[in-house]
PDB file of C-alpha atoms and ligand atoms in Angstrom:
ATOM      1  CA  MET A   1       0.347   0.149  -0.065  1.00 46.00           C
ATOM      2  CA  SER A   2       1.616   3.047  -0.825  1.00 50.00           C
ATOM      3  CA  GLY A   3       1.627   6.281   1.581  1.00 55.00           C
ATOM      4  CA  GLY A   4       1.086   9.977   1.085  1.00 58.00           C
ATOM      5  CA  PRO A   5       0.123  13.219   2.617  1.00 59.00           C
ATOM      6  CA  ASN A   6      -3.141  11.962   3.858  1.00 83.00           C
ATOM      7  CA  VAL A   7      -4.209   8.989   5.201  1.00 85.00           C
ATOM      8  CA  PHE A   8      -8.245   9.838   5.964  1.00 86.00           C
ATOM      9  CA  LYS A   9      -7.949  11.652   2.053  1.00 86.00           C
ATOM     10  CA  ARG A  10      -7.308   7.694   1.039  1.00 82.00           C
ATOM     11  CA  TYR A  11      -8.869   5.795   3.445  1.00 82.00           C
ATOM     12  CA  PRO A  12     -12.206   7.756   4.800  1.00 81.00           C
ATOM     13  CA  ARG A  13     -13.075   5.586   7.279  1.00 77.00           C
ATOM     14  CA  LEU A  14     -10.395   5.951   9.755  1.00 82.00           C
ATOM     15  CA  ILE A  15     -11.566   9.254  10.115  1.00 85.00           C
ATOM     16  CA  ASN A  16     -12.527   8.387  13.397  1.00 81.00           C
ATOM     17  CA  LEU A  17      -8.394   8.058  14.468  1.00 84.00           C
ATOM     18  CA  LYS A  18      -7.457  11.839  14.253  1.00 86.00           C
ATOM     19  CA  GLY A  19      -5.807  13.962  16.462  1.00 84.00           C
ATOM     20  CA  LEU A  20      -6.082  11.158  18.130  1.00 84.00           C
ATOM     21  CA  VAL A  21      -4.012   8.274  16.681  1.00 87.00           C
ATOM     22  CA  PRO A  22      -0.223   9.950  14.242  1.00 89.00           C
ATOM     23  CA  GLU A  23      -0.570  10.164  10.921  1.00 89.00           C
ATOM     24  CA  GLU A  24       2.553   8.209  10.603  1.00 90.00           C
ATOM     25  CA  VAL A  25       1.541   5.309  12.956  1.00 89.00           C
ATOM     26  CA  ILE A  26      -1.666   4.980  11.290  1.00 88.00           C
ATOM     27  CA  GLU A  27       0.124   5.044   8.026  1.00 88.00           C
ATOM     28  CA  ARG A  28       2.383   1.639   9.001  1.00 88.00           C
ATOM     29  CA  ASP A  29       0.138  -0.337  10.748  1.00 87.00           C
ATOM     30  CA  ILE A  30      -2.412   0.200   7.100  1.00 84.00           C
ATOM     31  CA  ALA A  31       0.889  -0.350   5.117  1.00 82.00           C
ATOM     32  CA  LYS A  32       0.950  -4.098   7.254  1.00 82.00           C
ATOM     33  CA  LYS A  33      -3.083  -4.458   7.203  1.00 85.00           C
ATOM     34  CA  GLY A  34      -3.611  -3.420   3.789  1.00 82.00           C
ATOM     35  CA  ASP A  35      -3.109  -6.598   1.089  1.00 86.00           C
ATOM     36  CA  ILE A  36      -4.861  -8.737   4.226  1.00 88.00           C
ATOM     37  CA  TYR A  37      -8.077  -6.795   4.451  1.00 88.00           C
ATOM     38  CA  LYS A  38      -7.941  -6.253   0.867  1.00 89.00           C
ATOM     39  CA  LYS A  39      -8.304  -9.933   0.309  1.00 93.00           C
ATOM     40  CA  TYR A  40     -10.396 -10.993   3.175  1.00 95.00           C
ATOM     41  CA  ASP A  41     -12.966  -7.610   2.142  1.00 93.00           C
ATOM     42  CA  VAL A  42     -13.108 -10.286  -0.900  1.00 95.00           C
ATOM     43  CA  LEU A  43     -13.259 -14.012   0.156  1.00 96.00           C
ATOM     44  CA  ALA A  44     -15.207 -12.961   2.774  1.00 97.00           C
ATOM     45  CA  ARG A  45     -18.236 -10.861   1.212  1.00 96.00           C
ATOM     46  CA  HIS A  46     -18.650 -14.408  -1.327  1.00 96.00           C
ATOM     47  CA  ARG A  47     -19.015 -16.779   1.909  1.00 97.00           C
ATOM     48  CA  ILE A  48     -20.208 -15.054   4.915  1.00 98.00           C
ATOM     49  CA  PRO A  49     -24.509 -13.673   4.280  1.00 98.00           C
ATOM     50  CA  THR A  50     -24.894 -10.540   5.210  1.00 98.00           C
ATOM     51  CA  VAL A  51     -28.552 -10.438   7.064  1.00 98.00           C
ATOM     52  CA  ASN A  52     -31.350  -8.802   8.592  1.00 97.00           C
ATOM     53  CA  LEU A  53     -31.923  -9.583  12.081  1.00 97.00           C
ATOM     54  CA  CYS A  54     -35.328 -10.988  11.507  1.00 96.00           C
ATOM     55  CA  GLU A  55     -33.393 -13.265   8.866  1.00 96.00           C
ATOM     56  CA  VAL A  56     -31.255 -15.318  11.733  1.00 95.00           C
ATOM     57  CA  PHE A  57     -33.461 -14.943  14.421  1.00 95.00           C
ATOM     58  CA  PRO A  58     -38.118 -14.172  14.305  1.00 95.00           C
ATOM     59  CA  ARG A  59     -39.860 -11.374  12.880  1.00 94.00           C
ATOM     60  CA  HIS A  60     -41.080  -9.999  15.489  1.00 95.00           C
ATOM     61  CA  LEU A  61     -37.306  -9.861  17.305  1.00 95.00           C
ATOM     62  CA  GLU A  62     -36.978  -6.582  15.225  1.00 94.00           C
ATOM     63  CA  ARG A  63     -39.797  -4.909  15.824  1.00 94.00           C
ATOM     64  CA  GLY A  64     -38.497  -5.305  19.939  1.00 94.00           C
ATOM     65  CA  ARG A  65     -38.939  -2.474  22.662  1.00 96.00           C
ATOM     66  CA  ILE A  66     -34.740  -1.468  23.834  1.00 98.00           C
ATOM     67  CA  VAL A  67     -33.375   0.716  26.833  1.00 97.00           C
ATOM     68  CA  LEU A  68     -30.277   2.412  26.413  1.00 97.00           C
ATOM     69  CA  GLU A  69     -28.999   5.349  29.039  1.00 96.00           C
ATOM     70  CA  ASN A  70     -25.300   7.083  29.021  1.00 96.00           C
ATOM     71  CA  PHE A  71     -25.034   5.068  25.296  1.00 95.00           C
ATOM     72  CA  LEU A  72     -23.887   7.841  23.201  1.00 94.00           C
ATOM     73  CA  GLY A  73     -19.598   6.529  23.656  1.00 88.00           C
ATOM     74  CA  GLN A  74     -16.912   7.844  22.305  1.00 84.00           C
ATOM     75  CA  TRP A  75     -14.442   6.378  20.477  1.00 81.00           C
ATOM     76  CA  GLY A  76     -13.552   2.676  20.278  1.00 85.00           C
ATOM     77  CA  ASN A  77     -17.138   1.895  21.338  1.00 91.00           C
ATOM     78  CA  ILE A  78     -20.012   0.069  18.909  1.00 94.00           C
ATOM     79  CA  SER A  79     -22.710   2.261  17.191  1.00 94.00           C
ATOM     80  CA  ILE A  80     -25.588   3.024  18.379  1.00 96.00           C
ATOM     81  CA  GLU A  81     -26.946   0.507  15.200  1.00 97.00           C
ATOM     82  CA  GLU A  82     -24.834  -1.909  15.970  1.00 98.00           C
ATOM     83  CA  LEU A  83     -25.580  -1.093  20.289  1.00 98.00           C
ATOM     84  CA  CYS A  84     -29.177  -1.666  19.366  1.00 98.00           C
ATOM     85  CA  LYS A  85     -29.253  -4.922  17.530  1.00 98.00           C
ATOM     86  CA  ILE A  86     -26.900  -6.173  20.275  1.00 98.00           C
ATOM     87  CA  SER A  87     -30.268  -4.880  22.458  1.00 98.00           C
ATOM     88  CA  LEU A  88     -32.858  -6.401  20.848  1.00 98.00           C
ATOM     89  CA  ILE A  89     -30.450 -10.120  20.761  1.00 98.00           C
ATOM     90  CA  VAL A  90     -30.165  -9.589  24.098  1.00 98.00           C
ATOM     91  CA  SER A  91     -34.151  -8.653  24.709  1.00 98.00           C
ATOM     92  CA  TYR A  92     -35.419 -11.433  22.725  1.00 97.00           C
ATOM     93  CA  PHE A  93     -32.714 -14.409  23.565  1.00 96.00           C
ATOM     94  CA  ARG A  94     -33.247 -13.206  27.716  1.00 98.00           C
ATOM     95  CA  PRO A  95     -30.314 -14.773  28.358  1.00 98.00           C
ATOM     96  CA  GLU A  96     -29.597 -16.781  31.953  1.00 98.00           C
ATOM     97  CA  THR A  97     -25.658 -15.759  31.572  1.00 98.00           C
ATOM     98  CA  ILE A  98     -23.228 -13.112  29.094  1.00 98.00           C
ATOM     99  CA  PHE A  99     -19.794 -12.827  28.712  1.00 98.00           C
ATOM    100  CA  GLU A 100     -17.985  -9.302  27.269  1.00 98.00           C
ATOM    101  CA  PHE A 101     -14.527  -9.484  26.109  1.00 98.00           C
ATOM    102  CA  GLY A 102     -13.056  -6.405  26.352  1.00 95.00           C
ATOM    103  CA  THR A 103     -14.792  -3.938  29.115  1.00 95.00           C
ATOM    104  CA  TYR A 104     -13.720  -0.557  27.455  1.00 92.00           C
ATOM    105  CA  ASN A 105     -15.435   1.964  29.239  1.00 93.00           C
ATOM    106  CA  GLY A 106     -19.016  -0.488  29.463  1.00 96.00           C
ATOM    107  CA  CYS A 107     -20.725   1.177  27.366  1.00 97.00           C
ATOM    108  CA  THR A 108     -22.036  -1.788  26.428  1.00 98.00           C
ATOM    109  CA  THR A 109     -21.687  -3.289  29.258  1.00 98.00           C
ATOM    110  CA  LEU A 110     -24.506  -1.205  30.637  1.00 98.00           C
ATOM    111  CA  GLN A 111     -26.690  -1.681  27.585  1.00 98.00           C
ATOM    112  CA  MET A 112     -26.599  -5.117  27.302  1.00 98.00           C
ATOM    113  CA  ALA A 113     -27.706  -5.614  31.234  1.00 98.00           C
ATOM    114  CA  MET A 114     -30.079  -2.991  31.033  1.00 98.00           C
ATOM    115  CA  ASN A 115     -32.385  -5.404  27.930  1.00 98.00           C
ATOM    116  CA  ALA A 116     -31.502  -8.806  29.694  1.00 98.00           C
ATOM    117  CA  PRO A 117     -33.266 -10.475  32.664  1.00 98.00           C
ATOM    118  CA  ASN A 118     -32.528  -8.514  36.427  1.00 97.00           C
ATOM    119  CA  ALA A 119     -31.467 -12.399  37.019  1.00 98.00           C
ATOM    120  CA  CYS A 120     -29.243 -11.749  34.512  1.00 98.00           C
ATOM    121  CA  ARG A 121     -25.647 -12.281  35.579  1.00 98.00           C
ATOM    122  CA  VAL A 122     -23.546  -9.859  33.391  1.00 98.00           C
ATOM    123  CA  TYR A 123     -19.287 -11.059  33.289  1.00 98.00           C
ATOM    124  CA  THR A 124     -16.875  -8.546  31.818  1.00 98.00           C
ATOM    125  CA  LEU A 125     -13.224  -9.350  30.779  1.00 97.00           C
ATOM    126  CA  ASP A 126     -10.295  -6.394  30.529  1.00 94.00           C
ATOM    127  CA  ILE A 127      -6.448  -6.056  30.914  1.00 91.00           C
ATOM    128  CA  ARG A 128      -4.999  -4.420  33.399  1.00 86.00           C
ATOM    129  CA  PRO A 129      -3.239  -1.322  32.913  1.00 78.00           C
ATOM    130  CA  GLU A 130      -0.556  -2.154  34.253  1.00 80.00           C
ATOM    131  CA  GLU A 131      -0.537  -6.148  31.911  1.00 84.00           C
ATOM    132  CA  VAL A 132      -0.481  -4.110  29.335  1.00 79.00           C
ATOM    133  CA  GLY A 133       2.482  -4.227  27.901  1.00 78.00           C
ATOM    134  CA  GLY A 134       3.401  -7.419  28.695  1.00 84.00           C
ATOM    135  CA  THR A 135       0.717  -9.390  26.457  1.00 88.00           C
ATOM    136  CA  LEU A 136       1.091 -12.702  25.358  1.00 91.00           C
ATOM    137  CA  PHE A 137       0.791 -11.648  21.366  1.00 92.00           C
ATOM    138  CA  ASP A 138       1.592  -8.377  19.421  1.00 87.00           C
ATOM    139  CA  VAL A 139      -1.556  -6.401  19.477  1.00 84.00           C
ATOM    140  CA  GLY A 140      -0.289  -4.529  15.952  1.00 83.00           C
ATOM    141  CA  GLU A 141       1.249  -1.000  16.643  1.00 83.00           C
ATOM    142  CA  ILE A 142      -1.695   1.300  16.684  1.00 83.00           C
ATOM    143  CA  GLY A 143      -2.760  -1.184  20.294  1.00 79.00           C
ATOM    144  CA  ARG A 144       0.785  -0.522  21.542  1.00 77.00           C
ATOM    145  CA  TYR A 145       0.142   3.671  20.904  1.00 79.00           C
ATOM    146  CA  LEU A 146      -2.677   3.376  22.524  1.00 75.00           C
ATOM    147  CA  ALA A 147      -2.357   2.329  25.023  1.00 68.00           C
ATOM    148  CA  GLY A 148       0.675   3.847  26.011  1.00 63.00           C
ATOM    149  CA  LYS A 149      -1.659   7.071  25.519  1.00 59.00           C
ATOM    150  CA  THR A 150      -3.635   7.269  29.447  1.00 54.00           C
ATOM    151  CA  ASP A 151      -4.529  10.835  27.965  1.00 57.00           C
ATOM    152  CA  ALA A 152      -6.672   9.765  25.690  1.00 59.00           C
ATOM    153  CA  PHE A 153      -8.026   7.412  27.811  1.00 63.00           C
ATOM    154  CA  ASN A 154      -7.505   8.797  30.893  1.00 69.00           C
ATOM    155  CA  PHE A 155     -10.951   6.867  32.642  1.00 79.00           C
ATOM    156  CA  GLU A 156     -11.338   3.785  35.340  1.00 87.00           C
ATOM    157  CA  ILE A 157     -12.624   0.615  32.944  1.00 91.00           C
ATOM    158  CA  GLY A 158     -16.160   0.053  32.809  1.00 95.00           C
ATOM    159  CA  HIS A 159     -17.246   3.517  34.597  1.00 95.00           C
ATOM    160  CA  TYR A 160     -20.404   3.460  32.274  1.00 96.00           C
ATOM    161  CA  PHE A 161     -21.991   1.029  35.117  1.00 97.00           C
ATOM    162  CA  LYS A 162     -20.165   2.339  38.025  1.00 97.00           C
ATOM    163  CA  GLY A 163     -22.634   3.670  39.960  1.00 96.00           C
ATOM    164  CA  THR A 164     -26.015   2.395  38.184  1.00 97.00           C
ATOM    165  CA  PRO A 165     -28.571   0.073  39.805  1.00 97.00           C
ATOM    166  CA  PHE A 166     -27.213  -2.490  37.047  1.00 97.00           C
ATOM    167  CA  GLU A 167     -23.742  -2.569  38.339  1.00 97.00           C
ATOM    168  CA  LEU A 168     -25.507  -5.539  41.014  1.00 96.00           C
ATOM    169  CA  SER A 169     -25.894  -7.499  37.461  1.00 98.00           C
ATOM    170  CA  ILE A 170     -21.886  -7.064  36.225  1.00 98.00           C
ATOM    171  CA  ILE A 171     -19.393  -8.962  37.210  1.00 98.00           C
ATOM    172  CA  GLN A 172     -15.931  -6.888  36.592  1.00 97.00           C
ATOM    173  CA  LEU A 173     -13.109  -9.498  35.426  1.00 98.00           C
ATOM    174  CA  TRP A 174      -9.395  -8.346  35.106  1.00 96.00           C
ATOM    175  CA  GLY A 175      -7.099  -9.984  32.588  1.00 95.00           C
ATOM    176  CA  GLU A 176      -5.445 -10.226  30.036  1.00 93.00           C
ATOM    177  CA  SER A 177      -7.535 -12.757  27.553  1.00 96.00           C
ATOM    178  CA  ALA A 178      -4.779 -14.867  26.562  1.00 96.00           C
ATOM    179  CA  LYS A 179      -3.499 -16.155  29.901  1.00 96.00           C
ATOM    180  CA  PHE A 180      -7.011 -16.271  31.326  1.00 97.00           C
ATOM    181  CA  ASP A 181      -8.259 -19.290  33.178  1.00 98.00           C
ATOM    182  CA  PHE A 182     -12.210 -19.745  31.247  1.00 98.00           C
ATOM    183  CA  SER A 183     -12.760 -23.005  33.137  1.00 98.00           C
ATOM    184  CA  THR A 184     -15.387 -22.129  35.108  1.00 98.00           C
ATOM    185  CA  PHE A 185     -17.855 -20.898  32.643  1.00 98.00           C
ATOM    186  CA  TRP A 186     -16.920 -23.960  30.383  1.00 98.00           C
ATOM    187  CA  GLU A 187     -20.936 -24.227  28.468  1.00 98.00           C
ATOM    188  CA  LYS A 188     -22.837 -21.645  30.453  1.00 98.00           C
ATOM    189  CA  ILE A 189     -22.460 -18.724  28.732  1.00 98.00           C
ATOM    190  CA  ASP A 190     -25.510 -17.836  26.597  1.00 98.00           C
ATOM    191  CA  LEU A 191     -24.291 -15.307  24.618  1.00 98.00           C
ATOM    192  CA  ILE A 192     -20.877 -13.462  24.332  1.00 98.00           C
ATOM    193  CA  PHE A 193     -19.441 -10.193  23.052  1.00 98.00           C
ATOM    194  CA  VAL A 194     -15.932 -10.776  21.511  1.00 98.00           C
ATOM    195  CA  ASP A 195     -14.567  -7.023  20.944  1.00 97.00           C
ATOM    196  CA  ALA A 196     -10.692  -7.427  23.377  1.00 95.00           C
ATOM    197  CA  ALA A 197      -8.362  -7.317  21.312  1.00 93.00           C
ATOM    198  CA  HIS A 198      -8.279  -7.359  17.534  1.00 93.00           C
ATOM    199  CA  THR A 199      -5.013  -9.003  16.306  1.00 94.00           C
ATOM    200  CA  TYR A 200      -4.813 -12.920  14.161  1.00 96.00           C
ATOM    201  CA  GLU A 201      -3.410 -14.468  17.571  1.00 96.00           C
ATOM    202  CA  TYR A 202      -5.755 -12.849  19.927  1.00 97.00           C
ATOM    203  CA  VAL A 203      -9.324 -12.993  17.981  1.00 98.00           C
ATOM    204  CA  LYS A 204      -8.686 -16.981  17.347  1.00 98.00           C
ATOM    205  CA  SER A 205      -7.992 -17.624  20.859  1.00 98.00           C
ATOM    206  CA  ASP A 206     -10.637 -15.661  22.429  1.00 98.00           C
ATOM    207  CA  SER A 207     -12.977 -16.790  20.343  1.00 98.00           C
ATOM    208  CA  GLU A 208     -11.855 -20.345  20.830  1.00 98.00           C
ATOM    209  CA  ASN A 209     -13.082 -19.672  24.772  1.00 98.00           C
ATOM    210  CA  ALA A 210     -16.160 -18.126  23.799  1.00 98.00           C
ATOM    211  CA  PHE A 211     -16.801 -21.500  21.915  1.00 98.00           C
ATOM    212  CA  ARG A 212     -15.993 -23.180  24.724  1.00 98.00           C
ATOM    213  CA  MET A 213     -17.893 -21.406  27.306  1.00 98.00           C
ATOM    214  CA  LEU A 214     -20.895 -21.264  24.921  1.00 98.00           C
ATOM    215  CA  ARG A 215     -24.262 -23.438  26.363  1.00 98.00           C
ATOM    216  CA  LYS A 216     -26.200 -25.341  24.310  1.00 97.00           C
ATOM    217  CA  GLY A 217     -28.354 -22.814  21.882  1.00 97.00           C
ATOM    218  CA  GLY A 218     -25.759 -20.104  22.844  1.00 98.00           C
ATOM    219  CA  VAL A 219     -24.467 -16.932  20.637  1.00 98.00           C
ATOM    220  CA  ILE A 220     -21.302 -15.112  20.022  1.00 98.00           C
ATOM    221  CA  ILE A 221     -21.194 -11.951  18.463  1.00 98.00           C
ATOM    222  CA  TRP A 222     -17.985  -9.936  17.526  1.00 98.00           C
ATOM    223  CA  HIS A 223     -17.287  -6.554  16.332  1.00 97.00           C
ATOM    224  CA  ASP A 224     -14.755  -5.251  13.812  1.00 96.00           C
ATOM    225  CA  TYR A 225     -16.104  -7.731  11.021  1.00 97.00           C
ATOM    226  CA  MET A 226     -15.302  -6.128   7.759  1.00 95.00           C
ATOM    227  CA  GLN A 227     -13.497  -3.559   9.595  1.00 91.00           C
ATOM    228  CA  MET A 228     -10.349  -1.850   8.149  1.00 87.00           C
ATOM    229  CA  LEU A 229      -8.975  -1.359  10.871  1.00 87.00           C
ATOM    230  CA  HIS A 230      -8.322  -4.760  12.066  1.00 92.00           C
ATOM    231  CA  PRO A 231      -8.513  -6.974   8.606  1.00 94.00           C
ATOM    232  CA  ASP A 232      -7.681 -10.189  11.480  1.00 96.00           C
ATOM    233  CA  VAL A 233     -11.815 -10.288  12.903  1.00 97.00           C
ATOM    234  CA  THR A 234     -12.920 -10.520   9.036  1.00 97.00           C
ATOM    235  CA  ARG A 235      -9.501 -13.570   8.099  1.00 97.00           C
ATOM    236  CA  TYR A 236     -10.540 -15.070  11.145  1.00 98.00           C
ATOM    237  CA  LEU A 237     -14.454 -15.422  10.623  1.00 98.00           C
ATOM    238  CA  TYR A 238     -13.697 -16.136   7.621  1.00 98.00           C
ATOM    239  CA  GLU A 239     -11.780 -19.339   8.040  1.00 98.00           C
ATOM    240  CA  ILE A 240     -13.875 -20.699  10.220  1.00 98.00           C
ATOM    241  CA  SER A 241     -17.060 -19.537   7.890  1.00 98.00           C
ATOM    242  CA  ALA A 242     -15.822 -23.152   6.408  1.00 96.00           C
ATOM    243  CA  GLN A 243     -16.851 -24.826   9.018  1.00 96.00           C
ATOM    244  CA  LYS A 244     -19.473 -22.763  11.281  1.00 97.00           C
ATOM    245  CA  ALA A 245     -22.441 -20.991  10.262  1.00 97.00           C
ATOM    246  CA  ILE A 246     -21.389 -16.749  10.600  1.00 98.00           C
ATOM    247  CA  HIS A 247     -23.849 -13.842   9.415  1.00 98.00           C
ATOM    248  CA  HIS A 248     -23.097 -10.891   9.187  1.00 98.00           C
ATOM    249  CA  ILE A 249     -25.227  -8.519   9.804  1.00 98.00           C
ATOM    250  CA  ARG A 250     -26.954  -5.619   7.668  1.00 98.00           C
ATOM    251  CA  GLY A 251     -26.087  -1.925   8.547  1.00 97.00           C
ATOM    252  CA  THR A 252     -22.656  -2.626  11.346  1.00 97.00           C
ATOM    253  CA  ASN A 253     -19.536  -4.292  11.663  1.00 97.00           C
ATOM    254  CA  LEU A 254     -21.632  -6.835  14.024  1.00 98.00           C
ATOM    255  CA  ALA A 255     -20.600 -11.167  12.677  1.00 98.00           C
ATOM    256  CA  LEU A 256     -22.740 -13.456  14.344  1.00 98.00           C
ATOM    257  CA  TYR A 257     -23.185 -16.837  15.933  1.00 98.00           C
ATOM    258  CA  CYS A 258     -26.023 -19.103  17.344  1.00 97.00           C
ATOM    259  CA  ASP A 259     -25.356 -22.517  17.984  1.00 95.00           C
ATOM    260  CA  GLY A 260     -27.425 -24.988  16.576  1.00 88.00           C
ATOM    261  CA  LYS A 261     -28.550 -22.935  13.275  1.00 79.00           C
ATOM    262  CA  GLY A 262     -27.680 -23.285   9.709  1.00 67.00           C
ATOM    263  CA  GLU A 263     -24.466 -25.486  10.716  1.00 63.00           C
ATOM    264  CA  GLN A 264     -22.304 -26.739   7.904  1.00 49.00           C
TER     265      GLN A 264
HETATM  266  C1  SAM B   1     -12.396  -1.764  22.504  1.00 73.27           C
HETATM  267  S1  SAM B   1     -12.568  -1.515  23.547  1.00 73.27           S
HETATM  268  C2  SAM B   1     -13.547  -2.512  23.139  1.00 73.27           C
HETATM  269  C3  SAM B   1     -15.550  -2.092  23.316  1.00 73.27           C
HETATM  270  C4  SAM B   1     -16.163  -2.249  24.355  1.00 73.27           C
HETATM  271  N1  SAM B   1     -16.291  -3.893  23.978  1.00 73.27           N
HETATM  272  C5  SAM B   1     -17.607  -1.875  23.570  1.00 73.27           C
HETATM  273  O1  SAM B   1     -18.484  -2.066  23.396  1.00 73.27           O
HETATM  274  O2  SAM B   1     -18.141   0.058  24.103  1.00 73.27           O
HETATM  275  C6  SAM B   1     -11.344  -2.940  23.677  1.00 73.27           C
HETATM  276  C7  SAM B   1     -11.250  -3.261  25.192  1.00 73.27           C
HETATM  277  O3  SAM B   1     -10.352  -4.156  25.161  1.00 73.27           O
HETATM  278  C8  SAM B   1      -9.424  -4.364  26.213  1.00 73.27           C
HETATM  279  N2  SAM B   1      -8.471  -5.622  26.014  1.00 73.27           N
HETATM  280  C9  SAM B   1      -7.068  -5.342  24.980  1.00 73.27           C
HETATM  281  N3  SAM B   1      -5.969  -6.040  24.420  1.00 73.27           N
HETATM  282  C10 SAM B   1      -6.870  -7.445  25.299  1.00 73.27           C
HETATM  283  C11 SAM B   1      -6.303  -8.824  26.285  1.00 73.27           C
HETATM  284  N4  SAM B   1      -5.329  -8.867  25.650  1.00 73.27           N
HETATM  285  N5  SAM B   1      -7.352  -8.766  27.256  1.00 73.27           N
HETATM  286  C12 SAM B   1      -8.468  -8.265  27.565  1.00 73.27           C
HETATM  287  N6  SAM B   1      -8.767  -6.958  27.463  1.00 73.27           N
HETATM  288  C13 SAM B   1      -8.274  -6.510  25.742  1.00 73.27           C
HETATM  289  C14 SAM B   1      -9.124  -3.147  25.745  1.00 73.27           C
HETATM  290  O4  SAM B   1      -7.991  -2.387  27.893  1.00 73.27           O
HETATM  291  C15 SAM B   1     -10.228  -2.337  25.946  1.00 73.27           C
HETATM  292  O5  SAM B   1     -10.495  -1.399  26.721  1.00 73.27           O
END
C-alpha cells in the first residue's frame, strides 16, 4: 500500500482516529494490514451472508422494545446501530448469562445488562493497565500506541455502569484474555460478545474460548468484522465459516454465530 500526505483522504473510514493516533503510526499499521484487508474483504463477502436480524431470529425480534441509557459512547465504542441490534438480541434472547471480552468504558456492558432479565449475570473481562506492556501476543502498532496514551483514555474501566443499579448484575473480571482461565464458564454462557484485542492470535484465542464457554443454543457476536483497522477479525471469521454458520448483520460491523442454526 502506498503512503501519502493524508491517510484520512485515502481511507475515510479511519477518520475517527484523527487527533488520536499520529498519521505515520496509522500509515505503518495500514501498510502491514492493507493486503490482508483487501484479500479477506472479498473472500468473506462471498462466503459469509449479510442478513437482517429477522433472517436469523423470528421476525418479531426486529419489532422489539429496548432500553438505552448513557449510550453515546466515545471512540472505541460500538455504533448506536450496533448497540440497538445487540440490545434487541439480548431482549429477545433473555440470556441467563452474558460474557463480554473487552469492557472498555462499559457502555455496551451497561446496555446489555439493561436489556437482559434481572437475574442475568453479565461477566465482562478487561486487561489491567499494568499488564498491557506484557501481553502474550502482539497487539499491533496502533494498539500499542493507544495503550500508552493515557491522556486519551484516562478513565476507569467500566465507569459507565459504576454507580448504576445494573452494577449489581455485572461481574467485572480482570486479566489478559490469552492467559485468563475460562474453565469455570465452560458451556455456561448464553450470549458472548467478542471485542477485546483484534490481532489474529487474540481473535482466534478469544473466539476459541468463546466457543468453549457457549451453552447449547447460545449466541456469539463479534465486533469489527469487515473493519479496515482490524482485518484479522474478518480473516478469522472467514476461516471458521467453512465449518460454522457465521452471519454478518446488515448495516453493522457485527458478525453472529447461533449454536444449532444453519450448521454446515
Ligand atoms: C474496543 S474496546 C471494547 C469496547 C467495548 N466492548 C464496547 O463495546 O464499548 C477493547 C477493550 O479490550 C481491552 N483489551 C485489549 N486487549 C486485551 C486483552 N489481551 N485481554 C483483555 N482485554 C483486552 C482493552 O483494554 C479495551 O478496553
